[in-house]
mmCIF file of C-alpha atoms in Angstrom:
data_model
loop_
_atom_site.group_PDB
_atom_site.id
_atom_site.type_symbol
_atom_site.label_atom_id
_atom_site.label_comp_id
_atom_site.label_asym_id
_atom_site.label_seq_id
_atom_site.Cartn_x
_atom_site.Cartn_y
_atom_site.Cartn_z
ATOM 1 C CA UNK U 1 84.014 4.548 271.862
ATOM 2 C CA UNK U 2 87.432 4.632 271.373
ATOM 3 C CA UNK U 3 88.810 1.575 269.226
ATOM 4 C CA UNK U 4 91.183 -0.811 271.824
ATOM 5 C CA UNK U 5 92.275 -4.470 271.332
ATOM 6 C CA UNK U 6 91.453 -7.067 273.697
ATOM 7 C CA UNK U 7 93.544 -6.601 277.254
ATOM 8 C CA UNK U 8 93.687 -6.662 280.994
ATOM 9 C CA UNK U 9 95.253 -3.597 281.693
ATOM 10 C CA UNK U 10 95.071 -0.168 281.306
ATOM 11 C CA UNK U 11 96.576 2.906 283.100
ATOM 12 C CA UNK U 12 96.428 6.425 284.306
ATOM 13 C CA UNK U 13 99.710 8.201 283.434
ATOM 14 C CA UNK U 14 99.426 11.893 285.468
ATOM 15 C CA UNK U 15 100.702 14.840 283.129
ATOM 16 C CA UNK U 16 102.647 16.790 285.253
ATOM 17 C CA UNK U 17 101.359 21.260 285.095
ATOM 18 C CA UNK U 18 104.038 22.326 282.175
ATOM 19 C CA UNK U 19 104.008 19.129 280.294
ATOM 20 C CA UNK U 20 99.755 20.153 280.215
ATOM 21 C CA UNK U 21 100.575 23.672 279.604
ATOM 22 C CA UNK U 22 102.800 22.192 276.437
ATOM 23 C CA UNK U 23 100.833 19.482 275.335
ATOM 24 C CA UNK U 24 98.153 22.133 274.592
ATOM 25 C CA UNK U 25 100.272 24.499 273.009
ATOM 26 C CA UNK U 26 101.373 22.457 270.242
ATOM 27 C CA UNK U 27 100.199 19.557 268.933
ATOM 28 C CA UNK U 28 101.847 15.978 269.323
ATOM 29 C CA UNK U 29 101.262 12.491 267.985
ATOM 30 C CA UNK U 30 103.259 11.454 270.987
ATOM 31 C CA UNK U 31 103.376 11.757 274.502
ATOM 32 C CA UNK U 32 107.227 10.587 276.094
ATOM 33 C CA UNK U 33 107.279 10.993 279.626
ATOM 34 C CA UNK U 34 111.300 10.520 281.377
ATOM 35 C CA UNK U 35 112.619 10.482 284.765
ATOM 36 C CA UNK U 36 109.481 8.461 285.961
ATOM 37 C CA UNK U 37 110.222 6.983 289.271
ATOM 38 C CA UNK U 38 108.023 3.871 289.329
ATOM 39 C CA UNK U 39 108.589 0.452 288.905
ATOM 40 C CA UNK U 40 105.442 0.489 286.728
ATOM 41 C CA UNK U 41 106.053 0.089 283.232
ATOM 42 C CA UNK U 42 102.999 -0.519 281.019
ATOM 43 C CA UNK U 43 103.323 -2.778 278.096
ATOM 44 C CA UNK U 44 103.103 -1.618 274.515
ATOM 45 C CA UNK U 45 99.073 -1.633 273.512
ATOM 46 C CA UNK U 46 98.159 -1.083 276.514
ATOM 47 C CA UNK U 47 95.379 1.640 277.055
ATOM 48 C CA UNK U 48 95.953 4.984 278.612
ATOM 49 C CA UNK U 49 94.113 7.428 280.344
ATOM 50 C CA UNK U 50 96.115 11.021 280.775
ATOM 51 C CA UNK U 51 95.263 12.740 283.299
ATOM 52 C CA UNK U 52 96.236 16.157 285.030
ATOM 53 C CA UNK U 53 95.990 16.668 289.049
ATOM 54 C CA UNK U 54 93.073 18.353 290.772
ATOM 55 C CA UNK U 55 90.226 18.366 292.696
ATOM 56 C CA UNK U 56 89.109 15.644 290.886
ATOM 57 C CA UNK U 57 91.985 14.756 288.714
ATOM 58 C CA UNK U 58 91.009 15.474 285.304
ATOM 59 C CA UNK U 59 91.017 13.636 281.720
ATOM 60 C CA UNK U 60 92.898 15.355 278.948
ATOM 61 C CA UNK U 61 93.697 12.832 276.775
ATOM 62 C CA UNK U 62 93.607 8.816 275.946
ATOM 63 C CA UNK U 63 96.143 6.980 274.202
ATOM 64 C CA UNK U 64 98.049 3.678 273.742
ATOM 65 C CA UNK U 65 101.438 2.775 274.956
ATOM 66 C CA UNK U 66 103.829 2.648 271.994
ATOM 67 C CA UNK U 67 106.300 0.059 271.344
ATOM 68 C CA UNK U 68 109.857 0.791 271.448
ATOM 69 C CA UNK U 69 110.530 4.133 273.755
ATOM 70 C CA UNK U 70 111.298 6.839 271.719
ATOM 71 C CA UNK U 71 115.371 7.586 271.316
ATOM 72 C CA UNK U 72 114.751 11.449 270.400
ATOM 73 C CA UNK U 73 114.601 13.899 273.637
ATOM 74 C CA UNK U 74 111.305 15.727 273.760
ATOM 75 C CA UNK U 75 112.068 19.567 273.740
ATOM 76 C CA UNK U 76 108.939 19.937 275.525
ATOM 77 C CA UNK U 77 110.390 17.364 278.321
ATOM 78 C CA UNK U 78 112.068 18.989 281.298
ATOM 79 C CA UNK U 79 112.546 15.638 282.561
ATOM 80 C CA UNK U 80 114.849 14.392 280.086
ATOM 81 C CA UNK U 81 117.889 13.179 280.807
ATOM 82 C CA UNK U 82 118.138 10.080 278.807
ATOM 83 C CA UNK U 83 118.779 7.906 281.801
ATOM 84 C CA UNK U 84 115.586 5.183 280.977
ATOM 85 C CA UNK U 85 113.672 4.719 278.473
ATOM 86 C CA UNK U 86 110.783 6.870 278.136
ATOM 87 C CA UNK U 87 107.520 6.057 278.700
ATOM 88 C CA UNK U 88 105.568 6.876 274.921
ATOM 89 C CA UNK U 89 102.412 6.630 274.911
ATOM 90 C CA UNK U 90 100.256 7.771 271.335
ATOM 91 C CA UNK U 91 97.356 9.882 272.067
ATOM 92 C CA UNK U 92 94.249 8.482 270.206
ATOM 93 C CA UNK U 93 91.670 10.960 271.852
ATOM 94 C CA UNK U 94 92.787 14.881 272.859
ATOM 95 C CA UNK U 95 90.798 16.803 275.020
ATOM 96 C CA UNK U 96 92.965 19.309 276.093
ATOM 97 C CA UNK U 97 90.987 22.544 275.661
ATOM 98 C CA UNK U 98 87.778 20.836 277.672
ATOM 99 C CA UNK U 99 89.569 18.850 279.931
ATOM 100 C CA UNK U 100 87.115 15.794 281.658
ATOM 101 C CA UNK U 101 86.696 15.729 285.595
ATOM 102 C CA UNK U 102 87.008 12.229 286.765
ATOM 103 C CA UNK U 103 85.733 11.866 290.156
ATOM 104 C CA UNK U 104 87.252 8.887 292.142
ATOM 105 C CA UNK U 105 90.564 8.821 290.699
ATOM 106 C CA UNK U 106 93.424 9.127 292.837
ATOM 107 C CA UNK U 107 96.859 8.660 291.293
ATOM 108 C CA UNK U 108 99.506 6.596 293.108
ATOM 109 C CA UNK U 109 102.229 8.241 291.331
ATOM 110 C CA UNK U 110 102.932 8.658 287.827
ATOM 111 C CA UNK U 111 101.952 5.772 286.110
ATOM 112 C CA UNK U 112 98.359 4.080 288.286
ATOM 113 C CA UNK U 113 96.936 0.799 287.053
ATOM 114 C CA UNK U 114 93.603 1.782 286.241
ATOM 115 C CA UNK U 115 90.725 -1.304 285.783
ATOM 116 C CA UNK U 116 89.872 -2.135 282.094
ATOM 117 C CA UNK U 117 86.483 -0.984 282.610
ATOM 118 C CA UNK U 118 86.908 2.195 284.123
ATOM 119 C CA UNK U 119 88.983 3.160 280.985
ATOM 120 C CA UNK U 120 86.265 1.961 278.543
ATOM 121 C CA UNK U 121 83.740 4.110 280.503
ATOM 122 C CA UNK U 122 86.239 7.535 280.516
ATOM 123 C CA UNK U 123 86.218 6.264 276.573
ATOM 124 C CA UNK U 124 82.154 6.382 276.554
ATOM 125 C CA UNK U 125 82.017 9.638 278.174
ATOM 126 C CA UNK U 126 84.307 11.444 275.814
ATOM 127 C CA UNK U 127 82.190 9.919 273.041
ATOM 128 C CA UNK U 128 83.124 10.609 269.310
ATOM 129 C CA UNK U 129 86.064 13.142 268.147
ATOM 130 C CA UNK U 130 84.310 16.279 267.065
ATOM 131 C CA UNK U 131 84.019 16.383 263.266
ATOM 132 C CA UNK U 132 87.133 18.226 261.856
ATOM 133 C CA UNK U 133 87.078 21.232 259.821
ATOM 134 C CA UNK U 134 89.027 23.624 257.894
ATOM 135 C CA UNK U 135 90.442 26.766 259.835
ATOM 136 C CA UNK U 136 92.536 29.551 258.232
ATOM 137 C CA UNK U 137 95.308 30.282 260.701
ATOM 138 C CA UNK U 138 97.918 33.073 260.240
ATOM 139 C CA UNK U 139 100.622 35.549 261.819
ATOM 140 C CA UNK U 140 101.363 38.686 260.556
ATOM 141 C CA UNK U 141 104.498 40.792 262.314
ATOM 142 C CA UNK U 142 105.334 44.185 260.756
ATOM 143 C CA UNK U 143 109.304 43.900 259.744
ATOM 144 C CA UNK U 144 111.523 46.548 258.578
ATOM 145 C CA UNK U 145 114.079 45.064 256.392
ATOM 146 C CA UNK U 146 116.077 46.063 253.293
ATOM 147 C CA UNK U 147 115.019 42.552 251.414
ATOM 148 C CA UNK U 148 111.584 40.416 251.205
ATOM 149 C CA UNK U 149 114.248 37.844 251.837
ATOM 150 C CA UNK U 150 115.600 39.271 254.718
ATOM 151 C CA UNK U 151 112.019 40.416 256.345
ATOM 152 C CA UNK U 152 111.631 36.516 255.764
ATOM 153 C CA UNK U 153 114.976 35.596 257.969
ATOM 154 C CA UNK U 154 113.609 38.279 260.845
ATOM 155 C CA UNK U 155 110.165 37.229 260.889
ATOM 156 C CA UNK U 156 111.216 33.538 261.425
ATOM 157 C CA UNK U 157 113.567 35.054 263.798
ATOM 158 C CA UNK U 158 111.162 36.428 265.899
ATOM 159 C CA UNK U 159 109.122 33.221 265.578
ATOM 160 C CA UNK U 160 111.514 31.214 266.843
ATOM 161 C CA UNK U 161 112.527 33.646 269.852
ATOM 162 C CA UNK U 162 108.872 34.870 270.784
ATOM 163 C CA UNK U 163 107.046 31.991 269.768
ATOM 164 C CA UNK U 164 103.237 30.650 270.762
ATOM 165 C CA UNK U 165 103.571 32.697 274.293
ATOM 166 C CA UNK U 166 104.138 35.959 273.287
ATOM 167 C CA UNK U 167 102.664 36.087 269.365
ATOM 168 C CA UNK U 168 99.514 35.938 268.966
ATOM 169 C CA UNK U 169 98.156 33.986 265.981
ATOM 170 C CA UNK U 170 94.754 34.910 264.687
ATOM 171 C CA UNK U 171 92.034 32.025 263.850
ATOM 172 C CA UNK U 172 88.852 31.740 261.710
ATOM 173 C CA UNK U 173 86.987 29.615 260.099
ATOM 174 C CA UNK U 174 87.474 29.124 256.819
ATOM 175 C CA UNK U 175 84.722 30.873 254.905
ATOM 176 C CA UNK U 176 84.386 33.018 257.483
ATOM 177 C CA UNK U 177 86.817 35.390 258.264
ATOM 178 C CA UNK U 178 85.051 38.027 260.215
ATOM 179 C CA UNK U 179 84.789 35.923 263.155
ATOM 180 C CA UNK U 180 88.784 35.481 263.509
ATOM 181 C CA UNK U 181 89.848 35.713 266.739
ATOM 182 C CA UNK U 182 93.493 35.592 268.429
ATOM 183 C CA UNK U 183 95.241 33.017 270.603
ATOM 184 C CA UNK U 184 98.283 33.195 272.791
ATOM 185 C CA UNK U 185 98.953 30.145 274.339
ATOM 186 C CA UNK U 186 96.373 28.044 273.185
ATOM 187 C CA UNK U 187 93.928 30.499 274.562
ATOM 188 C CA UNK U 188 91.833 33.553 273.254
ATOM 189 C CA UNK U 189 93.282 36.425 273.463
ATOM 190 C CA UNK U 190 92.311 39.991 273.068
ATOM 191 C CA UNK U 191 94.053 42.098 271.116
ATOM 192 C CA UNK U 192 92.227 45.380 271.066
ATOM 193 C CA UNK U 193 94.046 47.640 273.643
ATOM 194 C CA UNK U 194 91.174 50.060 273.895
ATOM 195 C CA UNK U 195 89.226 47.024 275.606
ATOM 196 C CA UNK U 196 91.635 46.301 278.213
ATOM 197 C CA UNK U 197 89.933 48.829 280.589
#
């Protein structure tokens, strides 16, 4: 179970769609939500339950509120406007890529007090992280350029303008390189045209 101090309260925060779509693309210690219109403002330790609508609503991540709101705008954040402090919370627990129905939820909003008990038992059911292990991840673009120094400038070019939803990046474990296979957007991908049919 997921380690939490000793508290009353706890809360569902709902992700909206693209903050879900960009918490899974790239990974986050934090999660700083803006333009929330509640009145509900957890306090700092308190435990959180993120959660993305559906039919049920489902569990993606848990997570503490942090103290302080955070005074950098998230790029990822199409809320932002600076207006009120954000709501931060920091994810303990991702499960992003095997997202948990939760039958019986129904968030009141954005932020949804959520009972102590019902948190500990989301907690239970996620059970243990997986154990972590070491994956070789890489990109490779072919650049024409007059300079390895200048093929270096493009490539990071194209990085930056492309980025994780048009280039694919190709995975593996380490150790085991012939079973790499390529993401785009967080998500396999195939690359072999001749299987598209």
């Amino acid at each position: 179970m997921t380690d939490m101090t000793d508290t009353d309260r706890a809360w569902a925060v709902l992700l909206p769609a693209d903050r879900y779509e960009a918490e899974r693309l790239v990974h986050h210690d934090t999660l700083a939500l803006t333009g929330l219109e509640t009145d509900l403002r957890p306090a700092p330790g308190d435990p959180v339950a993120v959660v993305v609508d559906g039919e049920p609503p489902s569990l993606v991540a848990l997570g503490r509120v942090a103290s302080g709101g955070g005074t950098e705008q998230d790029p990822d954040d199409p809320d932002a406007d600076g207006a009120r402090t954000p709501l931060v919370v920091s994810y303990t627990r991702r499960v992003f890529d095997d997202p948990l129905p939760v039958d019986g939820l129904v968030p009141a909003g954005p932020v949804t007090p959520l009972a102590v008990d019902r948190w500990r038992g989301l907690a239970d059911r996620l059970g243990p992280p997986p154990p972590r292990r070491t994956w070789l991840v890489s990109l490779d673009l072919p650049i024409e350029a007059a300079s390895p120094a200048e093929a270096v400038r493009i490539f990071w070019s194209y990085v930056r303008e492309l980025g994780p939803r048009e280039l694919p990046a190709y995975v593996s474990p380490s150790g085991d390189e012939l079973a790499m296979q390529a993401f785009v957007l967080g998500a396999e991908a195939n690359q072999d045209p001749e299987e598209d049919d």
